[in-house]
Coordinates of C-alpha atoms and ligand atoms in Angstrom, one line a residue:
M1 CA 201.8 45.6 173.6
A2 CA 199.0 44.5 176.2
I3 CA 199.9 42.6 180.0
T4 CA 198.4 39.4 179.1
L5 CA 197.4 36.4 182.0
P6 CA 199.4 34.0 181.7
D7 CA 197.1 29.9 182.1
L8 CA 197.9 28.5 183.9
P9 CA 200.2 25.1 184.8
Y10 CA 198.0 22.8 185.9
Q11 CA 194.3 22.4 185.6
K12 CA 192.4 24.5 189.1
D13 CA 192.1 20.9 190.4
G14 CA 195.3 19.9 190.3
L15 CA 196.9 21.4 193.6
A16 CA 194.5 20.2 195.5
P17 CA 193.5 18.9 198.9
H18 CA 196.5 21.4 199.2
I19 CA 196.0 24.5 197.8
S20 CA 191.9 24.2 196.5
S21 CA 190.1 24.8 192.9
Q22 CA 188.1 27.5 195.0
T23 CA 191.1 28.8 196.1
L24 CA 192.7 29.0 191.9
D25 CA 188.9 30.9 191.3
F26 CA 189.2 33.2 193.9
H27 CA 193.5 33.7 194.1
Y28 CA 194.3 33.3 190.3
G29 CA 191.1 33.8 188.3
K30 CA 190.0 37.7 190.7
H31 CA 193.2 38.5 192.1
H32 CA 196.1 37.5 189.7
N33 CA 193.6 38.7 187.3
A34 CA 192.3 42.1 188.4
Y35 CA 196.1 42.8 188.0
V36 CA 196.8 42.1 185.4
T37 CA 193.5 44.5 183.9
N38 CA 194.8 47.2 187.2
L39 CA 198.4 47.4 184.6
N40 CA 196.7 47.8 181.4
K41 CA 194.9 50.6 182.4
L42 CA 196.8 52.2 184.0
I43 CA 200.2 52.2 181.7
A44 CA 197.6 52.6 178.1
E45 CA 198.8 55.0 176.3
T46 CA 202.2 56.3 178.3
D47 CA 205.7 54.5 177.8
L48 CA 205.5 51.9 179.7
A49 CA 202.6 50.2 177.6
A50 CA 205.3 49.2 174.5
E51 CA 207.8 47.7 177.9
A52 CA 208.3 44.7 178.9
L53 CA 206.7 43.5 181.9
E54 CA 210.8 42.9 184.3
D55 CA 211.4 46.1 182.1
I56 CA 207.7 48.1 183.8
I57 CA 208.9 46.8 186.9
R58 CA 212.2 47.8 186.6
K59 CA 210.8 51.3 186.1
T60 CA 209.5 52.3 188.4
A61 CA 210.3 50.6 191.0
G62 CA 210.7 52.9 194.0
V63 CA 209.7 55.7 191.7
A64 CA 206.8 58.4 194.1
D65 CA 204.4 59.1 191.5
K66 CA 204.0 55.3 190.0
V67 CA 203.3 53.0 193.2
G68 CA 200.2 52.5 190.7
V69 CA 202.3 50.8 188.0
F70 CA 204.4 49.1 190.3
N71 CA 202.7 47.0 193.3
N72 CA 200.0 45.7 189.6
A73 CA 203.2 45.2 187.9
A74 CA 204.8 43.2 190.3
Q75 CA 202.1 41.3 191.8
V76 CA 201.1 39.9 188.1
W77 CA 204.4 38.9 187.7
N78 CA 205.2 37.2 191.3
H79 CA 201.8 35.3 190.0
T80 CA 202.9 34.3 188.0
F81 CA 206.3 33.2 189.4
Y82 CA 204.5 31.9 192.2
W83 CA 202.0 29.4 189.7
H84 CA 205.3 28.2 188.3
S85 CA 207.1 27.1 191.7
M86 CA 204.6 24.1 192.4
K87 CA 203.2 21.2 190.5
P88 CA 200.7 18.4 191.0
H89 CA 202.2 16.1 193.5
G90 CA 205.1 17.9 194.2
G91 CA 207.3 19.0 197.2
G92 CA 209.9 16.9 199.5
L93 CA 213.6 16.2 199.2
P94 CA 215.0 18.6 196.2
T95 CA 216.4 17.0 193.4
G96 CA 218.6 17.9 190.7
E97 CA 221.6 20.8 191.3
I98 CA 219.5 23.0 194.2
A99 CA 220.0 19.6 196.7
K100 CA 223.7 20.2 196.8
K101 CA 223.5 23.9 196.3
I102 CA 220.7 23.2 199.5
D103 CA 223.5 21.0 201.4
A104 CA 226.4 23.5 200.7
D105 CA 225.0 27.0 201.3
F106 CA 222.3 26.1 203.8
G107 CA 224.0 22.7 205.8
G108 CA 220.7 20.6 204.1
Y109 CA 217.2 20.6 203.9
A110 CA 216.0 20.5 207.3
N111 CA 217.4 24.0 207.3
F112 CA 216.7 25.0 204.5
T113 CA 212.9 23.8 205.3
E114 CA 213.1 25.7 208.5
Q115 CA 214.7 28.9 207.4
L116 CA 211.6 29.0 204.3
K117 CA 208.9 28.0 207.2
N118 CA 210.5 31.1 209.9
A119 CA 210.2 33.7 207.1
G120 CA 206.4 32.8 205.4
L121 CA 205.6 33.1 209.2
T122 CA 207.3 36.1 210.0
Q123 CA 206.1 37.8 206.8
F124 CA 204.0 41.1 209.2
G125 CA 200.7 41.6 207.2
S126 CA 201.2 40.8 202.6
G127 CA 203.6 39.5 201.5
W128 CA 205.4 37.2 199.4
A129 CA 208.9 34.2 201.0
W130 CA 211.6 33.7 198.0
L131 CA 214.2 31.5 197.9
V132 CA 216.8 33.3 195.5
L133 CA 220.2 33.3 194.1
K134 CA 222.3 36.1 195.7
N135 CA 225.9 36.4 194.4
N136 CA 226.3 32.7 193.9
K137 CA 224.0 31.7 197.0
L138 CA 221.4 30.6 197.4
E139 CA 219.1 33.0 200.2
I140 CA 215.6 32.7 202.2
M141 CA 214.2 36.5 201.5
K142 CA 211.2 37.8 202.2
T143 CA 209.2 40.9 200.3
S144 CA 206.4 43.3 201.4
N145 CA 203.3 43.3 199.3
A146 CA 203.5 43.5 195.9
D147 CA 208.0 43.8 196.4
T148 CA 209.9 41.9 194.4
P149 CA 213.3 40.1 194.3
I150 CA 213.6 41.7 190.3
A151 CA 213.5 45.3 191.9
H152 CA 216.1 44.8 193.7
G153 CA 218.8 42.8 191.2
V154 CA 218.2 39.4 193.1
K155 CA 217.8 36.2 191.1
P156 CA 214.6 34.8 192.5
L157 CA 214.2 31.3 192.0
L158 CA 210.7 30.0 194.1
T159 CA 208.1 31.3 195.6
V160 CA 205.6 31.2 198.3
D161 CA 202.8 33.6 198.7
V162 CA 201.7 34.4 202.2
W163 CA 198.5 37.5 201.6
E164 CA 195.6 36.4 203.1
H165 CA 194.3 35.3 199.8
A166 CA 197.1 32.5 199.2
Y167 CA 195.1 30.5 201.7
Y168 CA 192.7 31.5 204.0
L169 CA 189.9 29.4 202.2
D170 CA 191.5 26.2 202.6
Y171 CA 193.9 26.9 206.1
Q172 CA 191.7 30.0 207.8
N173 CA 194.5 31.5 210.0
G174 CA 196.8 28.5 209.6
R175 CA 199.4 30.6 207.6
G176 CA 201.9 27.6 209.1
N177 CA 199.9 24.9 207.6
Y178 CA 200.1 26.7 204.3
L179 CA 203.6 26.9 204.3
E180 CA 203.4 23.0 205.4
A181 CA 201.7 22.4 202.9
F182 CA 204.0 24.1 200.1
I183 CA 206.8 22.5 201.3
T184 CA 206.1 18.9 201.7
H185 CA 203.5 18.6 198.8
L186 CA 203.4 21.3 196.0
I187 CA 207.6 23.0 195.0
N188 CA 208.3 21.8 191.7
W189 CA 211.5 21.6 191.9
D190 CA 212.4 21.3 188.1
F191 CA 211.5 24.2 188.2
V192 CA 214.0 25.9 191.4
N193 CA 216.7 23.5 188.6
S194 CA 215.8 24.9 185.5
H195 CA 216.7 29.2 187.0
L196 CA 219.6 27.7 188.5
V197 CA 221.1 27.3 185.2
Ligands
LIG1 MN1 198.5 36.5 195.9

């Protein structure tokens, strides 16, 4: 049972002009695809080959001789979650249950966006910024490289990739501008709400 590259939930140009089809050609078509290919090579003919992706991640997290498997498996999972965290004409004010919970747990949307942007900006080097649910409370989290909340028993609701490959073609070194565009134009609040129930 090989791990497969899931389809993008929109067309390659669906997020333009905020994220270009050229970025998705490389980010999805090359980077995400390479994590899938590498993972399948690493788990071939091992006990992990029969496992679901999330189980591979949990079983290899923190295991010294399984770092390569963990990194590729977590990157496969994180990228799929990231594609679904965005939608064409998304972003802006949250709707539904998440809107109420952001008000309750962050004291308002402005504080939420400030914290998410700050987490993305201050993640040194490559990594991810997340909105997560921990003990039934919303929190902002950041992880390095391939690390993922599901390896720490925390429930992710939303993620933004802050590896340079996510934004360099469109924003060069302007990580802040990319994060601003993600927040203002791309967040898929329906996807976030679907994880709250
Ligand atoms: Mn990436």
